[in-house]
Coordinates of C-alpha atoms and ligand atoms in Angstrom, one line a residue:
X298 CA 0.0 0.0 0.0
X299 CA 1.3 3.5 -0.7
X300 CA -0.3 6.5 1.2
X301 CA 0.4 10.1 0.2
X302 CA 0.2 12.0 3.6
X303 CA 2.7 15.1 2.4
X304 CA -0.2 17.5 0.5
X305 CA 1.1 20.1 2.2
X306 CA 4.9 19.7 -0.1
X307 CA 2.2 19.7 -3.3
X308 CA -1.0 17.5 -4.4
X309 CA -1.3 15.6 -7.6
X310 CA -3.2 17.5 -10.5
X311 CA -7.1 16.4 -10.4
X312 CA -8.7 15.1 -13.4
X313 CA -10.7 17.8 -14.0
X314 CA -7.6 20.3 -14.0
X315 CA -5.7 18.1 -16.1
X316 CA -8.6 17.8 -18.8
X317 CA -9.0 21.9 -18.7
X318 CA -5.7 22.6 -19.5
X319 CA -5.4 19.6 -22.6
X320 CA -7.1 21.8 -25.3
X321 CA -4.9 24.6 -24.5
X322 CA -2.1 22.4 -25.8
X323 CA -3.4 21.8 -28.4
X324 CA -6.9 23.8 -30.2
X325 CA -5.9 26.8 -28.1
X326 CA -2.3 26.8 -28.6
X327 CA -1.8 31.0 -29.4
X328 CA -0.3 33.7 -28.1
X329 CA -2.4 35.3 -26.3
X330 CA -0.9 38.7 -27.5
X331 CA -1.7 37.4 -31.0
X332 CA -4.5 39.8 -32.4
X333 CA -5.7 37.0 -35.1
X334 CA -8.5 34.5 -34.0
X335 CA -5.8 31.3 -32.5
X336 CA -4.3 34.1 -30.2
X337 CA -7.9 35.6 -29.2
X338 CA -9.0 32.4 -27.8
X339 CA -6.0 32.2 -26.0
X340 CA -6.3 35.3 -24.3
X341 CA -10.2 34.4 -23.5
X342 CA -9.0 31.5 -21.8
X343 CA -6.7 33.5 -19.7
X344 CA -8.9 35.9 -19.2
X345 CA -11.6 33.9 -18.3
X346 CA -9.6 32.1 -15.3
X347 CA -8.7 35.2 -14.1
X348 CA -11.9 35.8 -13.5
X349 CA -12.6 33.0 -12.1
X350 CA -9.4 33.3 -9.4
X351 CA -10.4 36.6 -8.1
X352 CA -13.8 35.9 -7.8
X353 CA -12.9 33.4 -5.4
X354 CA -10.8 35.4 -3.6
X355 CA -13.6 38.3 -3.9
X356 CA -11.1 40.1 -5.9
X357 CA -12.0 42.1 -9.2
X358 CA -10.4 40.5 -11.9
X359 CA -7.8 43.2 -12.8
X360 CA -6.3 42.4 -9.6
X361 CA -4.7 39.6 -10.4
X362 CA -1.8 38.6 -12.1
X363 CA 0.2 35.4 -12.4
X364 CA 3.1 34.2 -11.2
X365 CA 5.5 31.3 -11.3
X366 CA 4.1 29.9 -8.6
X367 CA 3.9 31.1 -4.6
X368 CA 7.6 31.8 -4.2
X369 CA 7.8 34.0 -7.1
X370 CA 3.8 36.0 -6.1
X371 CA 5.9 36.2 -2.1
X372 CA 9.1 38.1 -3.5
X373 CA 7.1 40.5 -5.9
X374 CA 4.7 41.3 -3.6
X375 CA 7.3 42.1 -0.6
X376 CA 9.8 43.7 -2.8
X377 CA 7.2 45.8 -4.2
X378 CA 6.4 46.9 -0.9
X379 CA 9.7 47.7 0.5
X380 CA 10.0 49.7 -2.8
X381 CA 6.5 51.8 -2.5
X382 CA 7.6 52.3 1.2
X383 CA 11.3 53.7 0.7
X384 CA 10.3 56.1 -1.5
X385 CA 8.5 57.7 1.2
X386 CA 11.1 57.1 3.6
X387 CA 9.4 53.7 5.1
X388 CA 12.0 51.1 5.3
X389 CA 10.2 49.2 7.8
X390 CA 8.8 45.5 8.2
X391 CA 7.1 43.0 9.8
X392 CA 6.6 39.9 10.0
X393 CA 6.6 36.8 11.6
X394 CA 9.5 34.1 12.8
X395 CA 7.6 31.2 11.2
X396 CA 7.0 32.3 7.4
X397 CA 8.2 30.0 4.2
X398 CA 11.6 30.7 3.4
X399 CA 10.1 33.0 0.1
X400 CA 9.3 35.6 2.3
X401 CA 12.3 34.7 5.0
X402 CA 15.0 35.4 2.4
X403 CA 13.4 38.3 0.7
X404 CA 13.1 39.9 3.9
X405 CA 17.0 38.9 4.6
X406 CA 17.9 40.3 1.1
X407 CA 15.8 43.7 1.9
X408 CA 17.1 43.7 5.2
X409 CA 21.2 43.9 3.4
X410 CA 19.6 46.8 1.2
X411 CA 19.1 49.0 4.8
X412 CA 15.1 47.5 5.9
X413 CA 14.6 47.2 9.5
X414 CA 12.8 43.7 9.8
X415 CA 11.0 42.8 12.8
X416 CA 10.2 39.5 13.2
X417 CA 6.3 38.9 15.6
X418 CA 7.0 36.1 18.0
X419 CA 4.5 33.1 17.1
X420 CA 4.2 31.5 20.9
X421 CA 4.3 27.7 21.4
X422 CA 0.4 27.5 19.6
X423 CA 1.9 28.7 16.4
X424 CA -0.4 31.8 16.5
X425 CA 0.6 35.8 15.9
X426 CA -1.1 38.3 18.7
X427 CA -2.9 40.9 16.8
X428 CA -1.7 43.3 19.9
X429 CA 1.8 42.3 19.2
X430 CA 1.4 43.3 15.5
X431 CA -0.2 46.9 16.8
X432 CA 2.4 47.4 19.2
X433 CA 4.9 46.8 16.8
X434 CA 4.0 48.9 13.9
X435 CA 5.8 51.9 13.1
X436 CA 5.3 55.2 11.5
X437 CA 8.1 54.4 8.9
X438 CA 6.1 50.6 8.7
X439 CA 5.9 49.8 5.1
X440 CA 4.7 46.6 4.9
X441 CA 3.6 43.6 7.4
X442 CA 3.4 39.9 5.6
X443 CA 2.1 37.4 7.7
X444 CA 1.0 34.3 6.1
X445 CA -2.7 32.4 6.4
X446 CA -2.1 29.3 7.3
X447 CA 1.6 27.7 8.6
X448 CA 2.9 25.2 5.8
X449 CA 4.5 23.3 8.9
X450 CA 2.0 23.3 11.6
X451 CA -1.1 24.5 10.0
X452 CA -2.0 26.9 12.6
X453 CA -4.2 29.4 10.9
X454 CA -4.0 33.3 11.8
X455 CA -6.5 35.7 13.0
X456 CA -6.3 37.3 9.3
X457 CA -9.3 39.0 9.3
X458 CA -8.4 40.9 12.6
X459 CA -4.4 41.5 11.3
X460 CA -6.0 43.1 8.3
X461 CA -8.3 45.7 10.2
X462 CA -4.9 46.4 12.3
X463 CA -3.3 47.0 9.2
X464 CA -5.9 49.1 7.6
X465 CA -6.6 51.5 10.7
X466 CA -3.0 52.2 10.7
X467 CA -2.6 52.8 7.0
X468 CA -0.4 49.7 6.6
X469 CA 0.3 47.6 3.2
X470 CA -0.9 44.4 4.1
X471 CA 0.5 41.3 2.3
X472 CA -0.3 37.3 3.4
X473 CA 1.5 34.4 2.1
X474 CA -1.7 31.9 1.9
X475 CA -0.7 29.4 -0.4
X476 CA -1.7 26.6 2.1
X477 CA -5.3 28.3 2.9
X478 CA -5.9 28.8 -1.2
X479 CA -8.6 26.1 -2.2
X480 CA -9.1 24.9 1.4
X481 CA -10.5 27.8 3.6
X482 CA -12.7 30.9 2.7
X483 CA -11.2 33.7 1.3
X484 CA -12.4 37.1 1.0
X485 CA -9.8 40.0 0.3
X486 CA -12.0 42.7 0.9
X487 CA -13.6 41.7 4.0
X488 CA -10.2 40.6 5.5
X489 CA -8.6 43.7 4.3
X490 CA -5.8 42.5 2.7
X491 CA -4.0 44.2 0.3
X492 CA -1.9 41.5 -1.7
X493 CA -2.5 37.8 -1.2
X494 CA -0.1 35.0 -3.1
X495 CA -1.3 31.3 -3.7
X496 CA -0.2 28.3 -6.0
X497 CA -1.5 26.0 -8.3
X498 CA 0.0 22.6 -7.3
X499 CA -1.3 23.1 -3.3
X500 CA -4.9 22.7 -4.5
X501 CA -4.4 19.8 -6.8
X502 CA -4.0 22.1 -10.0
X503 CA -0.6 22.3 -11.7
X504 CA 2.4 23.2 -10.6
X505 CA 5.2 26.0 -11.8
X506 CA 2.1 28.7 -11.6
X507 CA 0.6 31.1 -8.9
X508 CA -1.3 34.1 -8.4
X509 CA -0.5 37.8 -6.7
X510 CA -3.2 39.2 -5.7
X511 CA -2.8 43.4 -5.8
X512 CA -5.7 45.2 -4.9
X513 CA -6.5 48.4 -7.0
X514 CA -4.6 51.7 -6.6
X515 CA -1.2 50.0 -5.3
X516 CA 1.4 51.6 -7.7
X517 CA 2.9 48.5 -8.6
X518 CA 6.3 47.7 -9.5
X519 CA 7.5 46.0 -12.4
X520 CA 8.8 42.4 -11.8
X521 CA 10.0 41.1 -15.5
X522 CA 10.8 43.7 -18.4
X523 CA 9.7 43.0 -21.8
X524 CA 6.3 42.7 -23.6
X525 CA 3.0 44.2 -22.1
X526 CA 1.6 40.8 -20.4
X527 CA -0.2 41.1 -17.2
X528 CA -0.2 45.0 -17.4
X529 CA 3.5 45.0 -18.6
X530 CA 4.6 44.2 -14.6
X531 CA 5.2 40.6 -15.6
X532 CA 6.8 40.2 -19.2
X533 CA 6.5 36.8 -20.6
X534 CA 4.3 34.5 -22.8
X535 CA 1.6 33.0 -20.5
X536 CA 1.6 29.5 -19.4
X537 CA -2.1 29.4 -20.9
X538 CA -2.7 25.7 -20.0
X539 CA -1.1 25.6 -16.5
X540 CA -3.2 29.5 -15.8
X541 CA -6.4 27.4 -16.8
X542 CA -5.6 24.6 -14.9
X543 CA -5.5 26.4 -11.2
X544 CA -8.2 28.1 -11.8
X545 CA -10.3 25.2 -12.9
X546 CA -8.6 23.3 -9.7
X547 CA -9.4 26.3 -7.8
X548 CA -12.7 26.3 -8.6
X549 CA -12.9 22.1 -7.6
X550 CA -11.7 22.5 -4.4
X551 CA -13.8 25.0 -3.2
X552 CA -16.9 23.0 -4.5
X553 CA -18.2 21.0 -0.9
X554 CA -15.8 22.8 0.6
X555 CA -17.2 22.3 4.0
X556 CA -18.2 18.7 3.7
X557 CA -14.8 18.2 3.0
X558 CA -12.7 19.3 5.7
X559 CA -15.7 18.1 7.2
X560 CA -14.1 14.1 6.9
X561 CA -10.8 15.4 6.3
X562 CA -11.1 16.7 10.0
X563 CA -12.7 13.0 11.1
X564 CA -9.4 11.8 9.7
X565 CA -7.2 13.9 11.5
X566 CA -8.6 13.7 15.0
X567 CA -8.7 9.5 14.8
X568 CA -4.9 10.1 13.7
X569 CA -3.8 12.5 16.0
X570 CA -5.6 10.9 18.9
X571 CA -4.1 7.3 18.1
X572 CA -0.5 8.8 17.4
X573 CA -0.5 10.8 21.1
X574 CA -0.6 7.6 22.7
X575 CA 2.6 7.0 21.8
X576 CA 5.2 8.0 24.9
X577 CA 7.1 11.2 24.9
X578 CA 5.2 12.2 21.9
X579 CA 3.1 15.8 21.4
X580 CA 1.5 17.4 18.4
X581 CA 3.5 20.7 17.7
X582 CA 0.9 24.1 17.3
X583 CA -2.8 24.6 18.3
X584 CA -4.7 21.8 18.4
X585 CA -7.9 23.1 16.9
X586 CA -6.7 26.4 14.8
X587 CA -4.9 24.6 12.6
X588 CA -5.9 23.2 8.8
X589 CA -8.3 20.5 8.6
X590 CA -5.5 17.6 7.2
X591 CA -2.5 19.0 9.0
X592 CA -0.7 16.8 12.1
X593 CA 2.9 18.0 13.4
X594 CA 4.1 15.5 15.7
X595 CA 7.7 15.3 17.5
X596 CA 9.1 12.0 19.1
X597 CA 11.5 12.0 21.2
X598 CA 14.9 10.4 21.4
X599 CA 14.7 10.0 17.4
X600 CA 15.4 11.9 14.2
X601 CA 12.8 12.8 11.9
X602 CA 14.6 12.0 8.6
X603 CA 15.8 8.1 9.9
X604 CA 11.4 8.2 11.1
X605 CA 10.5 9.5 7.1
X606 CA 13.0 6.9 5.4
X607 CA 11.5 4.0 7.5
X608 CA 8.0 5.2 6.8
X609 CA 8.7 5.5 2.9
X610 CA 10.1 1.8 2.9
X611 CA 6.4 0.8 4.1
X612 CA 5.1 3.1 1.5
X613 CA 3.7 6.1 3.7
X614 CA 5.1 9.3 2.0
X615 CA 5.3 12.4 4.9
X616 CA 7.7 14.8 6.0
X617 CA 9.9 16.0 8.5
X618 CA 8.0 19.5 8.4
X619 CA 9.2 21.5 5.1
X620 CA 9.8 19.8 1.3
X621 CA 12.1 22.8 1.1
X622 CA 14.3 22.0 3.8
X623 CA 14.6 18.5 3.7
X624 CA 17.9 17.2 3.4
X625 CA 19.2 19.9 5.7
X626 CA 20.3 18.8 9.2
X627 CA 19.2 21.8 10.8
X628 CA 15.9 21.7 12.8
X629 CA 13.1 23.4 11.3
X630 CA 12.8 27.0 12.3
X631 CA 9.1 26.9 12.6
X632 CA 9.1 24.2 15.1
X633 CA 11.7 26.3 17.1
X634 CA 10.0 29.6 16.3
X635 CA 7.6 27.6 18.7
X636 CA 9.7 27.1 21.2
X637 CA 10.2 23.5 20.7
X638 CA 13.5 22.5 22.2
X639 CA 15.5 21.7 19.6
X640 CA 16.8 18.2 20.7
X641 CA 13.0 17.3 20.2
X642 CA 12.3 19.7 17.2
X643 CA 14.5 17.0 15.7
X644 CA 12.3 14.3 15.6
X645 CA 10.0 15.9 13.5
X646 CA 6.5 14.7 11.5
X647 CA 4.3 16.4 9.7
X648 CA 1.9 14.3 7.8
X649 CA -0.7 16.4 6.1
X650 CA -4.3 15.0 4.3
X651 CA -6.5 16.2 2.6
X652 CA -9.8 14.7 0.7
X653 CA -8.1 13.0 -1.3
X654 CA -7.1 10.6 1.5
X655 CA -8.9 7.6 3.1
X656 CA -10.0 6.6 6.3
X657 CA -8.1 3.0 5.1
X658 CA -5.2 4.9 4.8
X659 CA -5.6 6.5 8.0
X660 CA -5.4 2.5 9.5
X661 CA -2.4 1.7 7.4
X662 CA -0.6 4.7 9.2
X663 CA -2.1 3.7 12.8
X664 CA -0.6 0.2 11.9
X665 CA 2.2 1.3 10.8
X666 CA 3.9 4.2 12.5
X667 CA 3.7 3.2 16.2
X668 CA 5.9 0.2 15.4
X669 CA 8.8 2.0 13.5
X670 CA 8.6 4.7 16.4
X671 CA 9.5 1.9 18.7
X672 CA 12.1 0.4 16.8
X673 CA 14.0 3.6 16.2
X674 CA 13.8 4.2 19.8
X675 CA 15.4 0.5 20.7
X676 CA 18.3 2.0 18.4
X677 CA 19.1 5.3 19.8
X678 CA 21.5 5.5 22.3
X679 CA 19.5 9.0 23.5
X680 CA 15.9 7.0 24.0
X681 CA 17.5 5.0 27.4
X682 CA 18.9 8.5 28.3
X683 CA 15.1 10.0 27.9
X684 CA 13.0 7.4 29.7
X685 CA 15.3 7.4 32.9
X686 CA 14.3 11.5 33.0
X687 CA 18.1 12.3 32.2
X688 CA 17.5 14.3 29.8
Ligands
PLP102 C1 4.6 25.8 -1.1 C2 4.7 27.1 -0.4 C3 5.3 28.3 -1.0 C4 6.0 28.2 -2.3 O1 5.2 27.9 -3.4 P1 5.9 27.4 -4.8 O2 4.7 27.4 -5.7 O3 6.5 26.1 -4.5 O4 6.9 28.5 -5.2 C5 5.2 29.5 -0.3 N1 4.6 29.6 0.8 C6 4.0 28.5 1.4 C7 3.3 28.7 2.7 C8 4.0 27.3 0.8 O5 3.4 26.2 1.4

């Protein structure tokens, strides 16, 4: 059996995605900035999932431009912030310790170019204090980015109340919410935000494409020179088939939205509540304010990547906490953003569902995990260390 519990690294394309983006390899294969009839319908399909993208989002269509993917909507949106706000002498920004290293190493690069950064604490339930943010802002405050939901823990912020914070005090306000896109609400308006970035492959639409939301009146910054696409900020042929894709994907996973977190959350609390029974285990952020299909568990007295290989020999696919980090011996900086000590932030699992999952699945994990926990334990030399309280 092979179980896919890692659809917080990326999700495989759904059917109905995949068949929305076919003709557009091949009928509508323009350019869209082709004026004859092959490049029109191009641009109609384009235009069309625009549409479609923002009014999900409650967005107006002309507010939204696409992107590479999240990483690439992140820096845009944060560089053009930091630009907007040093022209009028605002070089600084917030943000929190736990982002995804897109907004993390823009901020570092901003921060070499003379930004002030400030970094909100996220406290061990993985959750910003709006107070903190108001405290914290600044009258040279250009920007505060804070994303939706945690890629590593799930915990999902108070947006709505950030945004209103942000407003009042005549703040840009950007949030990183590729992991909420397709799987929680969304309505820019009425949580006041000001940019908003998502990708494709999160929601089971393609991958290598993303959306930045801006909303209108932001002077906006140019991100690629060349031809006039998306309002000439973004030079570049489109990636008509993979633009058509998310939003058709987009548009799928909102559909039963609630009947599906609805069992994805079943799943998750017959996981988690199973996997605590193991000893010296805990789930890492808030227990309930956190994604429907995301678990972060830490074991101690073992390390998270010798846990993940074991698990992928019995054909369970998770993750020590971040695709992008993997392979790196350093404990994950969300987990000790949290405070987690980082002898334990070591021994790391996130295993994230979504509908796409099964409740049989969910038994092959209970079956499966409990026993390789042990026997990594027997092996370490810290585990006898751990359960005589020496450590
Ligand atoms: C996956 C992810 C990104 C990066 O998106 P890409 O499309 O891989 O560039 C950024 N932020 C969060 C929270 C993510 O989960």
């Amino acid at each position: 059996m092979q179980v896919y519990a890692d659809q917080a690294a990326t999700t495989k394309i759904s059917e109905r995605a995949l068949q929305a983006m076919m003709p557009c390899y091949t009928d509508i294969f323009g350019n869209p900035s082709s004026l004859h009839e092959v490049g029109r319908a191009a641009e109609e399909a384009v235009e069309k999932a625009r549409k479609s993208i923002a009014s999900a989002i409650g967005a107006e269509a002309g507010e939204v431009y696409f992107t590479s993917g999240g990483s690439e909507a992140d820096n845009w949106a944060i560089t053009m912030a930091a630009q907007l706000g040093a022209k009028k002498g605002k070089k600084h920004l917030i943000s929190s310790a736990f982002e995804h290293h897109a907004v993390l190493h823009t901020l570092d690069k901003l921060k070499k170019e003379g930004f002030e950064v400030t970094l909100l604490p996220v406290h061990e339930d993985g959750l910003v204090r709006p107070e903190e943010l108001e405290a914290a802002i600044r009258e040279d405050t250009a920007l505060v980015t804070i994303m939706f939901v945690n890629n590593e823990v799930g915990t999902i912020q108070p947006i709505e109340k950030l945004g209103e914070i942000c407003r009042q005090k005549g703040v840009l306000f950007h949030t990183d919410a590729v992991q909420a896109a397709g799987h929680l609400p969304i309505d820019v308006k009425e949580m006041k935000i000001d940019m908003l970035s998502m990708a494709g492959h999160k929601f089971h639409g393609p991958k290598g494409v993303g959306a930045l939301f801006v909303r209108k009146g932001i002077a906006m910054s140019n991100l690629i020179s060349g031809g006039g696409q998306e309002k000439g900020k973004r030079a570049g042929t489109e990636n008509v088939p993979a633009i058509v894709g998310m939003a058709e994907a987009l548009r799928e996973s909102l559909e039963n939205r609630e009947e599906k977190n609805a069992a994805v959350l079943k799943m998750r609390k017959r996981l988690t509540e199973a996997v605590l029974q193991i000893p010296k285990s805990r789930l890492n952020g808030d227990p309930d304010q956190r994604i429907a299909g995301n678990m972060n568990f830490c074991f101690e007295g073992i390390e998270g990547e010798s846990l993940l290989l074991y698990l992928d020999l019995q054909g369970i696919c998770a993750s020590s906490g971040s695709a992008c980090t993997s392979g790196s011996l350093e404990p994950s900086h969300v987990l000790l953003a949290l405070g987690v000590p980082v002898e334990i932030a070591h021994g790391s699992l996130r295993i994230s569902l979504d509908e796409s999952n099964t409740e049989e699945e969910v038994d092959y994990i209970l079956q499966t995990l409990p026993g390789v926990v042990k026997r990594l334990r027997e092996m370490s030399p810290m585990w006898e260390h751990i359960q005589k309280g020496e450590v």
